[in-house]
Coordinates of C-alpha atoms and ligand atoms in Angstrom, one line a residue:
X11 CA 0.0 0.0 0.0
X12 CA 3.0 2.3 0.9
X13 CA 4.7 1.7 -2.5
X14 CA 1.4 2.2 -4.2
X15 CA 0.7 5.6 -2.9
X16 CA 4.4 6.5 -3.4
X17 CA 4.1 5.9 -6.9
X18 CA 1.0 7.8 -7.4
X19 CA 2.4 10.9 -5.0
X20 CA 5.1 10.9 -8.3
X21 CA 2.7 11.1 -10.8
X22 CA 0.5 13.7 -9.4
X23 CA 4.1 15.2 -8.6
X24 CA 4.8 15.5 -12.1
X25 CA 1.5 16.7 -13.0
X26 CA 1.8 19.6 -10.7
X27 CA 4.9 20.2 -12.1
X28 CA 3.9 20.8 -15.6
X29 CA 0.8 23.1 -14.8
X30 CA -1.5 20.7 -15.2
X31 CA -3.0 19.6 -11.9
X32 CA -6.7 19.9 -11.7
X33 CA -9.4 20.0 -8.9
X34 CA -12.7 19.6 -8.6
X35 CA -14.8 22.6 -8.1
X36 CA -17.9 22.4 -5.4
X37 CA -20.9 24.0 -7.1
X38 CA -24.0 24.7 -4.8
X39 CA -26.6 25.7 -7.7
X40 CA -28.4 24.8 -11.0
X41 CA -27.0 25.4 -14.0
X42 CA -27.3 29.4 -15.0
X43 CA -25.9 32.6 -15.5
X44 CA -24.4 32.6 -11.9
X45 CA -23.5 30.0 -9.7
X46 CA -22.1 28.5 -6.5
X47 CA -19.1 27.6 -6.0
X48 CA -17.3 26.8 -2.8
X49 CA -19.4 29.3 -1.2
X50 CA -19.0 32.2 -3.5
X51 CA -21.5 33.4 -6.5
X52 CA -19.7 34.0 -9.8
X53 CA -21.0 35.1 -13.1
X54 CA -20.7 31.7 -15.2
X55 CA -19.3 31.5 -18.5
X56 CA -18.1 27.9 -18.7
X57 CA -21.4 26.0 -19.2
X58 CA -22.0 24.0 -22.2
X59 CA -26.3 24.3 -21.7
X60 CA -26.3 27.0 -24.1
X61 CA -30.0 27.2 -24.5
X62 CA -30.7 27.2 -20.6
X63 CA -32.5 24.6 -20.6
X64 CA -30.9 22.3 -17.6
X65 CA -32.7 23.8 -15.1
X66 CA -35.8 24.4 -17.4
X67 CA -39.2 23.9 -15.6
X68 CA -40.7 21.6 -18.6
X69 CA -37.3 19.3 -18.3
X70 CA -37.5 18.7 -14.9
X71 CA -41.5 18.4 -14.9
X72 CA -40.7 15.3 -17.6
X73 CA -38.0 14.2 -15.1
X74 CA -39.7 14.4 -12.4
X75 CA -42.7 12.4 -13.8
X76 CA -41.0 10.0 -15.6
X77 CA -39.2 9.1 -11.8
X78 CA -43.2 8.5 -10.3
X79 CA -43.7 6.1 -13.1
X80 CA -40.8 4.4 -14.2
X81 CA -39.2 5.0 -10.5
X82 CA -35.0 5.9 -10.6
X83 CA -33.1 3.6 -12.0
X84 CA -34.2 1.6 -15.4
X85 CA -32.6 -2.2 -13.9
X86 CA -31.0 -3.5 -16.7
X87 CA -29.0 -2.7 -19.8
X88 CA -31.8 -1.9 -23.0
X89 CA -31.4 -5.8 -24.2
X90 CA -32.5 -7.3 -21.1
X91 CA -35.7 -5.7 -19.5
X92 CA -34.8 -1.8 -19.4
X93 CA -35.5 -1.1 -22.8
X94 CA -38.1 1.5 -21.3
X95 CA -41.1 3.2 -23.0
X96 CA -39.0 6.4 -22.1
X97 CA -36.3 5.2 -23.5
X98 CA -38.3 4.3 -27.2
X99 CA -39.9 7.6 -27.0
X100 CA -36.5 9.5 -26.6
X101 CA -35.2 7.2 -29.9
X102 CA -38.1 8.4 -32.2
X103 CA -38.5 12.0 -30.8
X104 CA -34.6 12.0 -31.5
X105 CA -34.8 10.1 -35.4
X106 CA -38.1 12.9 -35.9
X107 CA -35.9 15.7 -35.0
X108 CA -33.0 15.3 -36.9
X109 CA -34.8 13.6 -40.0
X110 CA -33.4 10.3 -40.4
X111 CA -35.1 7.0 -40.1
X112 CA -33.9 5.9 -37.2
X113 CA -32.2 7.1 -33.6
X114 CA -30.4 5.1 -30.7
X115 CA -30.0 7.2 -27.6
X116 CA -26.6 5.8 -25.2
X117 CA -26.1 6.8 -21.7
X118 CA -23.7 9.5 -23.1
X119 CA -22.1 11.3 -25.9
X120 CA -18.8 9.8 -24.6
X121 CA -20.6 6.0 -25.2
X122 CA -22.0 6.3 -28.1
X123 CA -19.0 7.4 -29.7
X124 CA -17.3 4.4 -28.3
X125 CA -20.1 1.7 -28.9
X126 CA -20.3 3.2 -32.5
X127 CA -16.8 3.5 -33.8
X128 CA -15.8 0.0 -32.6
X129 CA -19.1 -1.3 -34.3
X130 CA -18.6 -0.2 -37.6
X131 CA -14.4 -0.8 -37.9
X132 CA -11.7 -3.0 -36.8
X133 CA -8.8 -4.5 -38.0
X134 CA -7.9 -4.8 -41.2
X135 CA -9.9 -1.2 -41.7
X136 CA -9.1 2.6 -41.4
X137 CA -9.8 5.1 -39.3
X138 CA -8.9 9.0 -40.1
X139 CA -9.7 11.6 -37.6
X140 CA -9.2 15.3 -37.6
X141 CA -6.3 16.3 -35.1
X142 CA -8.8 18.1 -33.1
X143 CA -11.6 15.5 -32.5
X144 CA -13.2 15.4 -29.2
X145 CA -11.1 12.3 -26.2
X146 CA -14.1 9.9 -26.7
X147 CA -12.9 9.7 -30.6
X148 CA -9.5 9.0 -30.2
X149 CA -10.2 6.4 -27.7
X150 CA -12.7 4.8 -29.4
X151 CA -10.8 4.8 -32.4
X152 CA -7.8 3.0 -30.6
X153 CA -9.7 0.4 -28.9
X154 CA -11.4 -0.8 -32.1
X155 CA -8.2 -2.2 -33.6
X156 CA -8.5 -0.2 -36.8
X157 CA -5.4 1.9 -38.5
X158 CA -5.5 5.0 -37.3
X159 CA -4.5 8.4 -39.7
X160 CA -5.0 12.0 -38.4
X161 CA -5.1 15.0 -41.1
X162 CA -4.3 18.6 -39.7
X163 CA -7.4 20.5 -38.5
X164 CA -10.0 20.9 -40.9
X165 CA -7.3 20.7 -43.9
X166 CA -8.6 19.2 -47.1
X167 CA -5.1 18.3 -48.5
X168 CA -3.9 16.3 -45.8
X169 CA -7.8 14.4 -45.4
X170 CA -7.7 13.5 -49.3
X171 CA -3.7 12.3 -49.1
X172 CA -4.9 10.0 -46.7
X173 CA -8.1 9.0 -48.3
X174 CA -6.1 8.1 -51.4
X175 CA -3.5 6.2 -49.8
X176 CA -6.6 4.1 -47.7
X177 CA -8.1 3.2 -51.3
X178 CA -5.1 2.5 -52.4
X179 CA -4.9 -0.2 -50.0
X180 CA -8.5 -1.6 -50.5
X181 CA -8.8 -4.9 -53.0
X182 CA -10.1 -4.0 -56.7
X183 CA -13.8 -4.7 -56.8
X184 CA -14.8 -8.4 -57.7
X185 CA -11.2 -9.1 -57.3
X186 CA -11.4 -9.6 -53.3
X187 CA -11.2 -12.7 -51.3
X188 CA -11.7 -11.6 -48.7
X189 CA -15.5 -11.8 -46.8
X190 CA -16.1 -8.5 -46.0
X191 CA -14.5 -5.4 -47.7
X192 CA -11.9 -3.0 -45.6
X193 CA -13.6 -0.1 -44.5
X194 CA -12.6 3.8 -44.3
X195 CA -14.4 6.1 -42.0
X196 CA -13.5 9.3 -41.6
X197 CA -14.6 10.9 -38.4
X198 CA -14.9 15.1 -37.6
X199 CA -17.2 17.4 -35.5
X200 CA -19.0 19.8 -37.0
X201 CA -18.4 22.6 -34.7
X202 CA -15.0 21.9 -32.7
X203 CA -15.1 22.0 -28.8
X204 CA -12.4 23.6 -28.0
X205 CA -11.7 26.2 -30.9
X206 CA -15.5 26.8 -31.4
X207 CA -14.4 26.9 -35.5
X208 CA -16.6 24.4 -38.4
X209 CA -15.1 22.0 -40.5
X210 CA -15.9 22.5 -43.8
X211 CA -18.4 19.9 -44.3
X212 CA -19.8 20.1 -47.8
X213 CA -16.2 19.5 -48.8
X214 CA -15.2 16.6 -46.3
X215 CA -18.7 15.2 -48.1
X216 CA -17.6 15.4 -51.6
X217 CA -14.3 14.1 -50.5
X218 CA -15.1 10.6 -48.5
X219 CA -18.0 10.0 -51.5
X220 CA -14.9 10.6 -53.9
X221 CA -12.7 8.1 -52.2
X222 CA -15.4 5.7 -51.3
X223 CA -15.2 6.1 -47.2
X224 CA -17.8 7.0 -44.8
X225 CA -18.3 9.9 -42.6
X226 CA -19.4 10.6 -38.8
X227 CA -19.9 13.9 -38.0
X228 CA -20.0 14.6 -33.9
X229 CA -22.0 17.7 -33.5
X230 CA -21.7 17.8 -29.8
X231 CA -21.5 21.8 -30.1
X232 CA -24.0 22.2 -32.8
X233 CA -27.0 20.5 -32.0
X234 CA -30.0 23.0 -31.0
X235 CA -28.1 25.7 -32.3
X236 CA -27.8 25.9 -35.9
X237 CA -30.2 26.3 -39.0
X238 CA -34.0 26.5 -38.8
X239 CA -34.8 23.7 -37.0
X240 CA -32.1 23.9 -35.0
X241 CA -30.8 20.6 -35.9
X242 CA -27.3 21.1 -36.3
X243 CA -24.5 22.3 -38.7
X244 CA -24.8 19.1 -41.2
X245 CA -28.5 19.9 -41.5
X246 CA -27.8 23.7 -42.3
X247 CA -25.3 22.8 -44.8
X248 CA -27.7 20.7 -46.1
X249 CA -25.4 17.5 -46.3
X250 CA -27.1 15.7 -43.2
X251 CA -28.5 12.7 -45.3
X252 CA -25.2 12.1 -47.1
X253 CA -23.2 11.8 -43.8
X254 CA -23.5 7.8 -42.6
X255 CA -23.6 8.5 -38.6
X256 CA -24.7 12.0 -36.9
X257 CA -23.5 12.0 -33.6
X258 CA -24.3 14.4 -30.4
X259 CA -24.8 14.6 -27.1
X260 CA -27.9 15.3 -25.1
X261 CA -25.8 16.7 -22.3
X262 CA -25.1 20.4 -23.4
X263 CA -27.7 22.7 -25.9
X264 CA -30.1 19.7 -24.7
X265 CA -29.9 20.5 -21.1
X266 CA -30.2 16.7 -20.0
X267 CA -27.8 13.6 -20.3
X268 CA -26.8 10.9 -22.8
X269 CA -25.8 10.8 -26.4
X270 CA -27.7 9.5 -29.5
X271 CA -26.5 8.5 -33.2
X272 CA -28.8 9.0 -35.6
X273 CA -29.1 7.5 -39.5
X274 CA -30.5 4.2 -41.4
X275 CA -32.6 1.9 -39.9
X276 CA -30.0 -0.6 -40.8
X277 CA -27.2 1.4 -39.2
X278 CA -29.5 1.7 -35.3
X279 CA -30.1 -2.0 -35.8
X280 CA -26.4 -3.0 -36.2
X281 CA -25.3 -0.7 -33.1
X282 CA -28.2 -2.4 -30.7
X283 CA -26.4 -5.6 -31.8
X284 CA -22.7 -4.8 -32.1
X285 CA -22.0 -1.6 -29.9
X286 CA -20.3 -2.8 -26.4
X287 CA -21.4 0.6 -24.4
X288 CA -24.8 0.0 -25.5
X289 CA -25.5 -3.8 -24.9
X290 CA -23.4 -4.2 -21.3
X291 CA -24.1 -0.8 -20.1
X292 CA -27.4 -0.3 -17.7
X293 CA -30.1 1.9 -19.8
X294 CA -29.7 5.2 -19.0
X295 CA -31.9 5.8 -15.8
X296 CA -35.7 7.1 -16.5
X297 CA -35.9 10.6 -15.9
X298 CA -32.7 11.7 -18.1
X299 CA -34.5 10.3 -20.9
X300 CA -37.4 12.0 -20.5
X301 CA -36.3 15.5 -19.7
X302 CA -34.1 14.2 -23.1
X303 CA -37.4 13.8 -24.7
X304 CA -38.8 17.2 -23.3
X305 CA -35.7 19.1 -24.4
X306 CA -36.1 18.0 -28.1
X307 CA -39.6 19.0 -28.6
X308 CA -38.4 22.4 -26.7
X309 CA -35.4 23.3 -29.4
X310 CA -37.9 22.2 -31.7
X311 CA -40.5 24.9 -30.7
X312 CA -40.8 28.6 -30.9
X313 CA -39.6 28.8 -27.4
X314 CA -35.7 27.2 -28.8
X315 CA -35.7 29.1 -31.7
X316 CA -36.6 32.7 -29.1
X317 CA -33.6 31.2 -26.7
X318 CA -31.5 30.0 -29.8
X319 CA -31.9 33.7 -31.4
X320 CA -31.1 35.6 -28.1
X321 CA -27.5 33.3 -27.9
X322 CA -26.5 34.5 -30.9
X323 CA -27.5 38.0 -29.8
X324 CA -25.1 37.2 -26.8
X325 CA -22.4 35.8 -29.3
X326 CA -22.2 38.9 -31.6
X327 CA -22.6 41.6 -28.0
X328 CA -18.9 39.2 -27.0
X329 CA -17.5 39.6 -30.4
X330 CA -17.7 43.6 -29.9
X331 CA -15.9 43.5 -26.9
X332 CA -12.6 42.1 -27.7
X333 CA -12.6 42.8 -31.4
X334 CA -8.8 42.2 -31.4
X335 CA -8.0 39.2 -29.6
X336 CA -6.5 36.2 -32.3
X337 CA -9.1 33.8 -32.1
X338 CA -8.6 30.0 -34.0
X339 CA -10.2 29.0 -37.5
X340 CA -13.7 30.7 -38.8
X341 CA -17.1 30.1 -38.4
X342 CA -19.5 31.5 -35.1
X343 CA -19.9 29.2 -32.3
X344 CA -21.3 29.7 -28.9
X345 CA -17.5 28.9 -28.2
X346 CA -15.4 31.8 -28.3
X347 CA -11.8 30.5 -26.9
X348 CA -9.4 33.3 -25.8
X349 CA -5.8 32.1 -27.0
X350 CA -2.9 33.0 -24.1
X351 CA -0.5 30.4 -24.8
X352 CA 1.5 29.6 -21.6
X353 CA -0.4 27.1 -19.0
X354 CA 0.5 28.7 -15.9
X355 CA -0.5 32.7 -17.5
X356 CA -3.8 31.1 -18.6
X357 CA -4.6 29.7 -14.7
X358 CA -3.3 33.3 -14.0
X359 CA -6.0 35.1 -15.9
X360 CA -8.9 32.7 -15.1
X361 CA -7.8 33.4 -11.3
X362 CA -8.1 36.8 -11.7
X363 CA -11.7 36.7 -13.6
X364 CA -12.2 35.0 -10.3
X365 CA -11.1 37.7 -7.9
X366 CA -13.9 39.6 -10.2
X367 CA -16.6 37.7 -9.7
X368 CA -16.1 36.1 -13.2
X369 CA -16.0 32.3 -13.9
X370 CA -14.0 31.4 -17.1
X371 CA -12.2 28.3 -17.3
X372 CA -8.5 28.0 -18.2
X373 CA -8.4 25.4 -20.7
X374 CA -5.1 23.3 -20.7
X375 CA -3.3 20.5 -21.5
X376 CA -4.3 17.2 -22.5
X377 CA -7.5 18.4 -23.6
X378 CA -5.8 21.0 -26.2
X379 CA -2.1 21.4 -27.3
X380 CA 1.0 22.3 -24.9
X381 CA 1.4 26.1 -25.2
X382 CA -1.8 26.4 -26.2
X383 CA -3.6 27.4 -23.5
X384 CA -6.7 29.6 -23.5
X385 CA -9.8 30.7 -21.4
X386 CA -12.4 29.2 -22.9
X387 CA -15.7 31.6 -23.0
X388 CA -18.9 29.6 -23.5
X389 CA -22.2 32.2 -24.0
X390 CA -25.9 30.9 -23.1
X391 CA -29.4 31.8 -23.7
X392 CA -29.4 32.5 -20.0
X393 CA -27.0 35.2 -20.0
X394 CA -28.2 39.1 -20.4
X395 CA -26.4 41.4 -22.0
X396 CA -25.5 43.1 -19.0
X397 CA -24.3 39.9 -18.2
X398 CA -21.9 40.5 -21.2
X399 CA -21.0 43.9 -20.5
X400 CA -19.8 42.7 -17.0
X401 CA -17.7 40.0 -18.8
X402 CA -16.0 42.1 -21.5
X403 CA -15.1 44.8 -18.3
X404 CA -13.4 42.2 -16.5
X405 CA -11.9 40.6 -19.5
X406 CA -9.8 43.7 -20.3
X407 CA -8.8 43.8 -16.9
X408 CA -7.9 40.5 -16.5
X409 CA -5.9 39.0 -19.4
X410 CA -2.5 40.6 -20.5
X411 CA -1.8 39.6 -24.5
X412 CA 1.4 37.5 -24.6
X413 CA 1.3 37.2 -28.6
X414 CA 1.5 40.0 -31.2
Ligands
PLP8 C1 -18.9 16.7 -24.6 C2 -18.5 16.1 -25.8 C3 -18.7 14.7 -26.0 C4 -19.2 13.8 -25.0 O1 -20.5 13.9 -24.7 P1 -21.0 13.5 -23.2 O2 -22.5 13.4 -23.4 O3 -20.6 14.7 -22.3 O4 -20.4 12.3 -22.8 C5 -18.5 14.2 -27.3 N1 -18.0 14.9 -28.3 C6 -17.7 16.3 -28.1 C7 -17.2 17.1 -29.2 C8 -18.0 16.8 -26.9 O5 -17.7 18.1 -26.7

């Protein structure tokens, strides 16, 4: 036991070293515009529910009624006995809502991207992600046993290099022996996480159609929030049916918990048969599905596109106020990262928001680059623009430019 927690002491040793230690933060409150934490109220611009709808009155209604009739916990994974009416009615209000033919909602974004990738490849097959994909894609693309390629962020050149090279490797039609034909699937988000810029997704499209690969398109960061029925960026760019699997969480413009894929019937029916976080996973518990459910028939009514409209009112009030600052790739997002660079001047600057009653998260290391550190600015329905005005004040006091 003393060797064991020696060891460990090193590690987190090293950690803290680097700039990289992290702690969890107490918070006393529901999601919103301000919250608790350890005791202290701070404005709050670090939440992914970007439509205010966690702590919505109609989502916890659904929530609260699906808990009196189905009770807390759903008992066993979907294929045994907690396939749950809930559960059905999330699928189809889900396939409805984005407009494919089918829908498979997961426990969360983080399984289905798991149970999905390491249904559809393996080994002998390729997988090519975009350097910047989200932790559950990388991981799930390891674990399934596939090749894995990675083209620079959102750069056509490098994605069709590799897409030529994986057909290269694929047998001549009629020619193979083998039983099942290598696959490529080539795997982005539509609005990235981190850098809150698009991928250029009617190109990716032509590409993986040119070079005979399939697509999934994550649009954790999109989903609620873009085009006219709010359905994402694929949708708006009006590519949605040519891309194989559409992926999202129902954990951040949804204001609930889980993840979904959506496409062909055929493709839901492999994944209830094939995809490992699915089948030996308990079914997500009864009343996130529902306030789920209740969340997707929100976004899709006037009241999402009212709070959809007024955070992109809040998006354009934060690009005025630091007109200046370098910000990564193009495209508007609800995501608006402030680039500092160093680690330990970005922990600096979010410690200082703090001192102003400001909560901005200093985003480091692993889950972006070394030296790439920034304060991540997330904007909600929620917030007023006062709420803005307050931001951008303490902004300017807070964060000293280290590039040109
Ligand atoms: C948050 C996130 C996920 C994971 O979704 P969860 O429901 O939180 O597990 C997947 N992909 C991206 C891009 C994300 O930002």
């Amino acid at each position: 036991m003393q060797r064991f927690e020696q060891a460990l002491a090193q590690d987190l040793a090293a950690i803290q070293a680097q700039g990289l230690h992290r702690a969890l933060r107490r918070v006393d409150a529901p999601q919103g515009p301000r919250i608790s934490i350890d005791g202290h109220t701070f404005l709050n611009f670090s939440s992914n529910d970007y439509l205010g709808l966690a702590n919505h009155p109609a989502l916890k209604e659904a929530a609260i009624r699906a808990v009196e009739r189905y009770g807390a916990g759903a008992g066993a994974s979907r294929l045994i006995c907690g396939s749950l009416a809930v559960h059905h009615d999330l699928d189809e209000a889900l396939a409805h809502f984005k407009g494919t033919e089918a829908a498979l909602s997961f426990s969360s974004g983080y399984a289905a991207a798991m149970g999905a990738i390491g249904a559809l490849v393996g080994p002998g097959d390729v997988i090519v992600l975009d350097r910047l994909v989200h932790a559950c894609i990388v991981d799930a693309a390891r674990l399934s046993g596939a090749k894995l390629r990675v083209f620079a962020h959102n750069d056509l050149e490098s994605l069709e290099t590799i897409l030529a090279w994986a057909q290269r490797r694929m047998p001549v039609a009629g020619s193979e022996n083998v039983s099942r034909r290598p696959r490529v699937l080539v795997v982005t988000e539509s609005v990235f996480s981190m850098d809150g810029d698009h991928a250029p997704l009617r190109e990716i499209v032509d590409l993986k159609e040119r070079h005979g690969a399939w697509l999934m398109v994550d649009e954790a960061h999109a989903t609620g929030l873009y085009g006219p029925g709010r359905r994402g960026l694929a949708d708006t760019l009006g590519v949605s049916d040519r891309v194989e699997i559409q992926m999202g969480t129902l954990g951040k413009a949804l204001g609930s918990s889980g993840g979904y894929i959506c496409g062909r019937r055929a493709l839901v029916e492999l994944l209830v048969n094939r995809a490992r976080t699915f089948i030996f996973s308990t079914a997500p518990v009864p009343a996130a599905a529902a306030a789920a459910s209740a969340a997707v028939a929100l976004v899709a009514s006037d009241t999402g596109a009212e709070r959809c409209a007024a955070v992109w009112k809040r998006v354009s009030e934060f690009g005025a106020v630091l007109p200046d600052w370098p910000r990564p790739g193009s495209g508007v997002s609800t995501i608006v990262p402030l680039l500092i660079g160093a680690e330990e001047e970005a922990l600096a600057a979010a410690a200082r928001l703090r001192s102003r009653g400001v909560f901005v998260p200093a985003i480091r290391y692993p889950t972006v680059a070394r030296g790439e550190a920034r304060l991540r600015v997330t904007l909600t329905a929620a917030h007023s623009p006062e709420d803005v005005t307050e931001l951008g004040v303490a902004l300017k006091n807070a964060i000293k430019r280290t590039s040109p």
